[in-house]
mmCIF file with all atom_site columns, C-alpha atoms in Angstrom:
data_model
loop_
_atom_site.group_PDB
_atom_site.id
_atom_site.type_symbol
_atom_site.label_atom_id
_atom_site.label_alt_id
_atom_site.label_comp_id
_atom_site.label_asym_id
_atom_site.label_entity_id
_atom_site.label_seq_id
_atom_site.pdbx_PDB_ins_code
_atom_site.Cartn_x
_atom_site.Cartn_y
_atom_site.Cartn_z
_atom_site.occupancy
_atom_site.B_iso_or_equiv
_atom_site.pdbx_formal_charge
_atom_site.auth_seq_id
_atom_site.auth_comp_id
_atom_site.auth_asym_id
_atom_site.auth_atom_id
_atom_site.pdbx_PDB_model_num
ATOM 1   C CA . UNK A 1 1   ? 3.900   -2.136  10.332  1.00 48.00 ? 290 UNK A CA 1
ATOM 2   C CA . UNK A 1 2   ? 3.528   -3.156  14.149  1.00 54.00 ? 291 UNK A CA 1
ATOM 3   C CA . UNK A 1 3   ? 7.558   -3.632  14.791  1.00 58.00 ? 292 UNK A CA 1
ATOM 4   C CA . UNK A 1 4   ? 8.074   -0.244  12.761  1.00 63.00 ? 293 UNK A CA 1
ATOM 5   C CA . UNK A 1 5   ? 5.551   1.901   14.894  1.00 64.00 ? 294 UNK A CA 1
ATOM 6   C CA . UNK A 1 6   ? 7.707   1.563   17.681  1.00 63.00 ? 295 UNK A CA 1
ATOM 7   C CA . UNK A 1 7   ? 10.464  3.772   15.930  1.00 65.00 ? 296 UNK A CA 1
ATOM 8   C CA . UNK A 1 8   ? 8.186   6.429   13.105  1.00 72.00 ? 297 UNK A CA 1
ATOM 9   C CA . UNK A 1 9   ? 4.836   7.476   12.722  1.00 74.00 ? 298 UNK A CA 1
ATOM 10  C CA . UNK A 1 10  ? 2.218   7.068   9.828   1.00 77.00 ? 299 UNK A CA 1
ATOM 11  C CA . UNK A 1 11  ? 2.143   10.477  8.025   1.00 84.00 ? 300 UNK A CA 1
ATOM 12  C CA . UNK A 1 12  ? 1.222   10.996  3.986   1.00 89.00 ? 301 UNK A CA 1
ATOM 13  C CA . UNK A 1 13  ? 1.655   9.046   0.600   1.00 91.00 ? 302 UNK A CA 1
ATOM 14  C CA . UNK A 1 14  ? 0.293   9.577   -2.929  1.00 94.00 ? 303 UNK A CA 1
ATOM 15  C CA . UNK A 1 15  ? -0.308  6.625   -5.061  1.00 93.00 ? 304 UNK A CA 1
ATOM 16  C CA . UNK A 1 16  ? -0.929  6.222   -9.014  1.00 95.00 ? 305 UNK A CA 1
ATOM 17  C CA . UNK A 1 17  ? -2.384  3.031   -10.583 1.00 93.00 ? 306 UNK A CA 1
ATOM 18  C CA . UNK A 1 18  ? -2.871  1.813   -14.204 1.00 96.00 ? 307 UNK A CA 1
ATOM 19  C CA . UNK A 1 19  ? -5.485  -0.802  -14.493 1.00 94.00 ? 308 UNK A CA 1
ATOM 20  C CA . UNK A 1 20  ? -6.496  -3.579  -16.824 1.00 96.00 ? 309 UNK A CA 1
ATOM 21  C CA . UNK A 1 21  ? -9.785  -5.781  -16.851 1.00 92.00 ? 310 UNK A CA 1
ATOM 22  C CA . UNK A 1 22  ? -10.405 -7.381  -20.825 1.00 92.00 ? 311 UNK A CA 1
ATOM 23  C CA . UNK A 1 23  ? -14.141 -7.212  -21.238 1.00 87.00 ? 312 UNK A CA 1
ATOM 24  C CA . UNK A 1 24  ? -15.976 -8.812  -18.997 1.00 85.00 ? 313 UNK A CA 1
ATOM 25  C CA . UNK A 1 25  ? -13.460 -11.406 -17.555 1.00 92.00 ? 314 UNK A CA 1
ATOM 26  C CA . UNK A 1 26  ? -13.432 -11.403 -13.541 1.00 95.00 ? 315 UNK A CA 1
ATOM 27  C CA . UNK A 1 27  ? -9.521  -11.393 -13.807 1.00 97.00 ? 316 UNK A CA 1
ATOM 28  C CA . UNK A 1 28  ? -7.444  -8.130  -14.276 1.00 96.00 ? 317 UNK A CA 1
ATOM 29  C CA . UNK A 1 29  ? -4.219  -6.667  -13.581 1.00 98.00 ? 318 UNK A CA 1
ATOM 30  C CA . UNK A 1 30  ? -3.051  -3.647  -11.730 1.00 96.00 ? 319 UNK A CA 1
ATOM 31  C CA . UNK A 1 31  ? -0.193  -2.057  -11.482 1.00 98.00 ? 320 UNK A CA 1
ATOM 32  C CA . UNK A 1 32  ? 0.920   0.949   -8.637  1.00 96.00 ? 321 UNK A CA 1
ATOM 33  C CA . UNK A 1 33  ? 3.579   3.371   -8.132  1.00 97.00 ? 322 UNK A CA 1
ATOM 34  C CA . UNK A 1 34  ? 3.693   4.960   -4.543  1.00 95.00 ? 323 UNK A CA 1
ATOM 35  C CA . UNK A 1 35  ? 5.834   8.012   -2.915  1.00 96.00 ? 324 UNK A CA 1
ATOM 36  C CA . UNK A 1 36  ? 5.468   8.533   0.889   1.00 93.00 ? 325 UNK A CA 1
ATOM 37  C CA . UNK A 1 37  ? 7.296   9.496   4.131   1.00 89.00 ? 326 UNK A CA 1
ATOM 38  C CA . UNK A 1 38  ? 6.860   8.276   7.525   1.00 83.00 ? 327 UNK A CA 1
ATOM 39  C CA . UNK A 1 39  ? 7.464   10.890  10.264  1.00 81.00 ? 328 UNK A CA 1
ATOM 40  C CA . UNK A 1 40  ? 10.009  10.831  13.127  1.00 74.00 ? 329 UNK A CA 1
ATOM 41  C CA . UNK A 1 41  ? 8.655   10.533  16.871  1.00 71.00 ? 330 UNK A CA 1
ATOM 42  C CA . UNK A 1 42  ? 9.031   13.935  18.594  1.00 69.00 ? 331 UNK A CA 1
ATOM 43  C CA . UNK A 1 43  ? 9.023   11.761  21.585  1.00 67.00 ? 332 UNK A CA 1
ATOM 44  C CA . UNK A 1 44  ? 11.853  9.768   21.714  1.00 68.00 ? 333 UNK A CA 1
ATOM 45  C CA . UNK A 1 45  ? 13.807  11.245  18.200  1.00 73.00 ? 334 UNK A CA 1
ATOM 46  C CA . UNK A 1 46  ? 12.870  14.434  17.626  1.00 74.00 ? 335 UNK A CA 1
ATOM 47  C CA . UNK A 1 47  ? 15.920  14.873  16.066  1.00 80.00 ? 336 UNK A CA 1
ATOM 48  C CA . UNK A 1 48  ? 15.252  11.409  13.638  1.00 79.00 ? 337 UNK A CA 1
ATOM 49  C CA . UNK A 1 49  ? 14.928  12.383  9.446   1.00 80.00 ? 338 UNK A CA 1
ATOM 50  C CA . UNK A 1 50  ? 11.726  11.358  8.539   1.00 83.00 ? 339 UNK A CA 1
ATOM 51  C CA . UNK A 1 51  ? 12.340  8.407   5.971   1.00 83.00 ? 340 UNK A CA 1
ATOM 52  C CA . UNK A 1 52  ? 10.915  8.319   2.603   1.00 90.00 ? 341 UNK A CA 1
ATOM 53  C CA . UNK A 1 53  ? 10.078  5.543   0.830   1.00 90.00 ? 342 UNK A CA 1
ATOM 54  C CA . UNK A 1 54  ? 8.664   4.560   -2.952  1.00 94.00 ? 343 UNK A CA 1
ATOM 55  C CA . UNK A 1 55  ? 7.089   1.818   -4.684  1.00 94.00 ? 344 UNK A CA 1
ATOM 56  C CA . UNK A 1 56  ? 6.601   0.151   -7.971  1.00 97.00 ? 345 UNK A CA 1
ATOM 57  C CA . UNK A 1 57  ? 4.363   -3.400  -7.791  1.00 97.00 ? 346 UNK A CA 1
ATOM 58  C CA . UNK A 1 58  ? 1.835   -5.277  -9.393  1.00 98.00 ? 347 UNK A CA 1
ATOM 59  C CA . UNK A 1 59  ? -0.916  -7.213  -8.964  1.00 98.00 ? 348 UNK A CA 1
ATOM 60  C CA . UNK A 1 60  ? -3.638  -9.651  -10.622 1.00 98.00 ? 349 UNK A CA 1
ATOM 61  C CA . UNK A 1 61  ? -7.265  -9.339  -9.258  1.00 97.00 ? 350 UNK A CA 1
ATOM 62  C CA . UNK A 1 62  ? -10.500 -11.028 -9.043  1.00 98.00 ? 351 UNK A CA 1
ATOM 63  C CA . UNK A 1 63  ? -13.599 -9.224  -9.021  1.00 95.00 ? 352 UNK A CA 1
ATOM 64  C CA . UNK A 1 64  ? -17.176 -9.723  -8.040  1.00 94.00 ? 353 UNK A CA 1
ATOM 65  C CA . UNK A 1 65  ? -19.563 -7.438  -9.148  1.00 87.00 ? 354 UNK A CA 1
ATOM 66  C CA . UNK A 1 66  ? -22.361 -6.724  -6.777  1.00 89.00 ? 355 UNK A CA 1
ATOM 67  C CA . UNK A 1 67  ? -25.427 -4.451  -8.881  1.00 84.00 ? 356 UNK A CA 1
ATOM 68  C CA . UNK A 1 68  ? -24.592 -3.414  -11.922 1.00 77.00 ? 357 UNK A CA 1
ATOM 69  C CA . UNK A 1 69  ? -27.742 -1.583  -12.532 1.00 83.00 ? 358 UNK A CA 1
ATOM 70  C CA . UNK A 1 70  ? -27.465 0.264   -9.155  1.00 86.00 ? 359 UNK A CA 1
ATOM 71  C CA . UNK A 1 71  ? -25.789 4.595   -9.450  1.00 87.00 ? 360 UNK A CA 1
ATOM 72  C CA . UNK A 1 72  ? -22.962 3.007   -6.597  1.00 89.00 ? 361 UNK A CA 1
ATOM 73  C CA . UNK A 1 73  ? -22.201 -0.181  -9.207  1.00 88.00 ? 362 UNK A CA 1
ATOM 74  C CA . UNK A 1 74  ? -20.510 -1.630  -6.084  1.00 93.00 ? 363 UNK A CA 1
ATOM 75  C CA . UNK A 1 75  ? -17.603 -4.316  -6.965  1.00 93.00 ? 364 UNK A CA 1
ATOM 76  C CA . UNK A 1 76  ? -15.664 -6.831  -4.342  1.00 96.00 ? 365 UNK A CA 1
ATOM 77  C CA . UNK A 1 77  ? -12.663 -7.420  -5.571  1.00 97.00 ? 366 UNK A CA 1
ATOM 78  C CA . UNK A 1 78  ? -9.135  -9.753  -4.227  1.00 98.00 ? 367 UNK A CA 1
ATOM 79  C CA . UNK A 1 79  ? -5.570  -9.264  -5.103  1.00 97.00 ? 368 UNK A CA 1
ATOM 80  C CA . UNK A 1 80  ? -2.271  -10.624 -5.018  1.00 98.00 ? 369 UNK A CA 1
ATOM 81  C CA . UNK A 1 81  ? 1.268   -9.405  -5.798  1.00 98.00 ? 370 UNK A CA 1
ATOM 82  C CA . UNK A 1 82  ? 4.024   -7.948  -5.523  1.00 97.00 ? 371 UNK A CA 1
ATOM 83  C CA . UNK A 1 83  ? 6.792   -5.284  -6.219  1.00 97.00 ? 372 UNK A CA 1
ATOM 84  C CA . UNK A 1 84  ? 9.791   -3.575  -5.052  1.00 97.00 ? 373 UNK A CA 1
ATOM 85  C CA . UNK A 1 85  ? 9.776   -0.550  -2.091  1.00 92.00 ? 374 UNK A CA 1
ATOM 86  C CA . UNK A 1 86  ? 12.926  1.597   -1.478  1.00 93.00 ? 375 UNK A CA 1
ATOM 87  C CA . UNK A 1 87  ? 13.471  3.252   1.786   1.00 86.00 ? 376 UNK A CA 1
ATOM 88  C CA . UNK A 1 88  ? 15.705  6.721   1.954   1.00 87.00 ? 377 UNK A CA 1
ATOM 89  C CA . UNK A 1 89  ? 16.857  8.853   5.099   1.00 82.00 ? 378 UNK A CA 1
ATOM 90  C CA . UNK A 1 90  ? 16.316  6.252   7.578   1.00 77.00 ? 379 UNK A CA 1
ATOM 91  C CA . UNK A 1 91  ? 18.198  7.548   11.167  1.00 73.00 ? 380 UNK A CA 1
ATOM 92  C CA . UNK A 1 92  ? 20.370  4.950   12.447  1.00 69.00 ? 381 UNK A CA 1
ATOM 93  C CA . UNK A 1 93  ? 18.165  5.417   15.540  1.00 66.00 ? 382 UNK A CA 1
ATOM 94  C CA . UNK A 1 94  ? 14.966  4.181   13.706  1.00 64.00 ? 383 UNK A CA 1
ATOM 95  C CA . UNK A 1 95  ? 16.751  0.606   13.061  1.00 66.00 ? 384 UNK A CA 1
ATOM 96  C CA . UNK A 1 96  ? 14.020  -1.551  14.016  1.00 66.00 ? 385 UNK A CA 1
ATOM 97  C CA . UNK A 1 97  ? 15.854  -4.558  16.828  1.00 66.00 ? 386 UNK A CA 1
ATOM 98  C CA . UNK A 1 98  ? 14.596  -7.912  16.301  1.00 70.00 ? 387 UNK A CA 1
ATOM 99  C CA . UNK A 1 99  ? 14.824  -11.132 17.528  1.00 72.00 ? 388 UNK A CA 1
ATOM 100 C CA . UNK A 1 100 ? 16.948  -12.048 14.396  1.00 72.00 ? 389 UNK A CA 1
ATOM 101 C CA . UNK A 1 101 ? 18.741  -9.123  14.732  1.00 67.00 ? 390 UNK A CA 1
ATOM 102 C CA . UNK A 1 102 ? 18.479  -5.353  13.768  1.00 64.00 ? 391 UNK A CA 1
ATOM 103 C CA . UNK A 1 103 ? 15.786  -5.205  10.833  1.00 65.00 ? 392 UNK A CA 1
ATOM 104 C CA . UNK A 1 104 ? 17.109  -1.990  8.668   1.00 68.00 ? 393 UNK A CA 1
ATOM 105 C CA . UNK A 1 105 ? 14.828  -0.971  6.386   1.00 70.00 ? 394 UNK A CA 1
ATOM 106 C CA . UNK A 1 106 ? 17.170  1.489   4.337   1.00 77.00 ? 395 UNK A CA 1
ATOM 107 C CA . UNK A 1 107 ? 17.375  0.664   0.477   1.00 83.00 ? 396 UNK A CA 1
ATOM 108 C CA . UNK A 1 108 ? 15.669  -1.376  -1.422  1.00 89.00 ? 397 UNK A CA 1
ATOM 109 C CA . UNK A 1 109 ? 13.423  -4.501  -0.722  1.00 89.00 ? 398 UNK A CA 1
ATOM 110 C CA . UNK A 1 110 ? 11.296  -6.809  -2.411  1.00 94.00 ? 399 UNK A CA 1
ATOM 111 C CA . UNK A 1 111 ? 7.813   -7.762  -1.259  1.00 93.00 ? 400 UNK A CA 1
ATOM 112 C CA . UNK A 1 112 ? 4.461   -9.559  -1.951  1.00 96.00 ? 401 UNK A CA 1
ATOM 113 C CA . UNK A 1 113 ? 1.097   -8.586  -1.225  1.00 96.00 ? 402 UNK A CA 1
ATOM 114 C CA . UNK A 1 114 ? -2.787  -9.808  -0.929  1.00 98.00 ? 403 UNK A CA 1
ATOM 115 C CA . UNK A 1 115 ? -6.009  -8.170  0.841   1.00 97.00 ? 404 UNK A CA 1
ATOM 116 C CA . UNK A 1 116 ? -9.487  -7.105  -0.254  1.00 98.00 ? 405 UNK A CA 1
ATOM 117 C CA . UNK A 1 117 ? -11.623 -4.284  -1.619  1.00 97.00 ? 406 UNK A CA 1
ATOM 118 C CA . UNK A 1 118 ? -14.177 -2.646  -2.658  1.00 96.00 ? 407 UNK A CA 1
ATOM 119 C CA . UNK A 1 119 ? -14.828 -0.107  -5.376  1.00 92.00 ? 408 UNK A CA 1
ATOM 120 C CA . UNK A 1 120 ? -17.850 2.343   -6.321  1.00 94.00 ? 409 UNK A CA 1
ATOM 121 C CA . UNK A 1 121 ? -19.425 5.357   -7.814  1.00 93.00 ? 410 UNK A CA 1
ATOM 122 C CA . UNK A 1 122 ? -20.295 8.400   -6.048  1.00 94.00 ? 411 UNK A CA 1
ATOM 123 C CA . UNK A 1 123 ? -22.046 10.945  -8.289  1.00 90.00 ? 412 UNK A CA 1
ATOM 124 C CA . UNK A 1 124 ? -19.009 11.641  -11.357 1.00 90.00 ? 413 UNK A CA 1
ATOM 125 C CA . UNK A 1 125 ? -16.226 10.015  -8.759  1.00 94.00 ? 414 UNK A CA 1
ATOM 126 C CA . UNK A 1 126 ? -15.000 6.472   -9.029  1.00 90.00 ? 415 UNK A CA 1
ATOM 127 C CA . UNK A 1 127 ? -13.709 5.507   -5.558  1.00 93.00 ? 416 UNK A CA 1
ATOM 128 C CA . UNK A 1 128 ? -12.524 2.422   -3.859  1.00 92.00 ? 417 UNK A CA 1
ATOM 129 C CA . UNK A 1 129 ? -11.170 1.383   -0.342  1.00 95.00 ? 418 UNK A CA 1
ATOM 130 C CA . UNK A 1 130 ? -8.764  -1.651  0.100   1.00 94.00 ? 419 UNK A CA 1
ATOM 131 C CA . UNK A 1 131 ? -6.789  -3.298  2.878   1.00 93.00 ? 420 UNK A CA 1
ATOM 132 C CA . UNK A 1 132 ? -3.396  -4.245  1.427   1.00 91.00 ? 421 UNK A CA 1
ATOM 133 C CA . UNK A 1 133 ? -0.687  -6.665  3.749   1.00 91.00 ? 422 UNK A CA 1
ATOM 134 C CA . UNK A 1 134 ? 2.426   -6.401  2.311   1.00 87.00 ? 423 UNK A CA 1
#
């Protein structure tokens, strides 16, 4: 995400997920379909298409419960992965130089991923907050 900040902006995305965790094993799986767009820079291409991009992935996880008997029911949790992400109306202007070359990101591309989380209960909600590097 650092090299591609220099060319769009962060802006929305909507995710689904479909989970799996047999009894009370530690180890589940996971899987996640995600639509988003990043936004153009009115600064240097205001004139840019904002590109879309989607994903479909999966992932295997290891949790940790914290306090089960506590209304939060916090649980750490660890993933791995991977999946495929597809990239749509990407301006020629928003190819990302590197030092191997241009890096377009238009089309499809597959991709691994790891990181850490956390998930809980708040009153009827069941929430969770993750960092995910792809």
């Amino acid at each position: 995400m650092n090299d591609i900040r220099g060319y769009v902006k962060d802006s929305w995305a909507g995710q689904l997920q479909a989970g799996y965790f047999p009894g009370t094993s530690p180890f589940g799986i996971r899987a996640d379909a995600t639509y988003g767009m990043l936004s153009a820079r009115e600064k240097d291409c205001a004139s840019c298409s904002d590109p879309k991009v989607w994903t479909v992935g999966g992932d295997v996880i290891l949790r940790w419960p914290l306090d089960r008997q506590s209304k939060l029911n916090p649980v750490l949790y660890a993933f791995g992965g991977g999946g495929w992400a597809d990239f749509s109306d990407v301006d020629a202007r928003q190819i990302v130089p590197t030092g191997d070359g241009p890096l377009d990101l238009s089309g499809g591309h597959g991709y691994w991923d790891v990181g850490p989380g956390v998930d809980f209960n708040i009153g009827g909600a069941h929430l969770y907050a993750e960092g995910r590097y792809m």
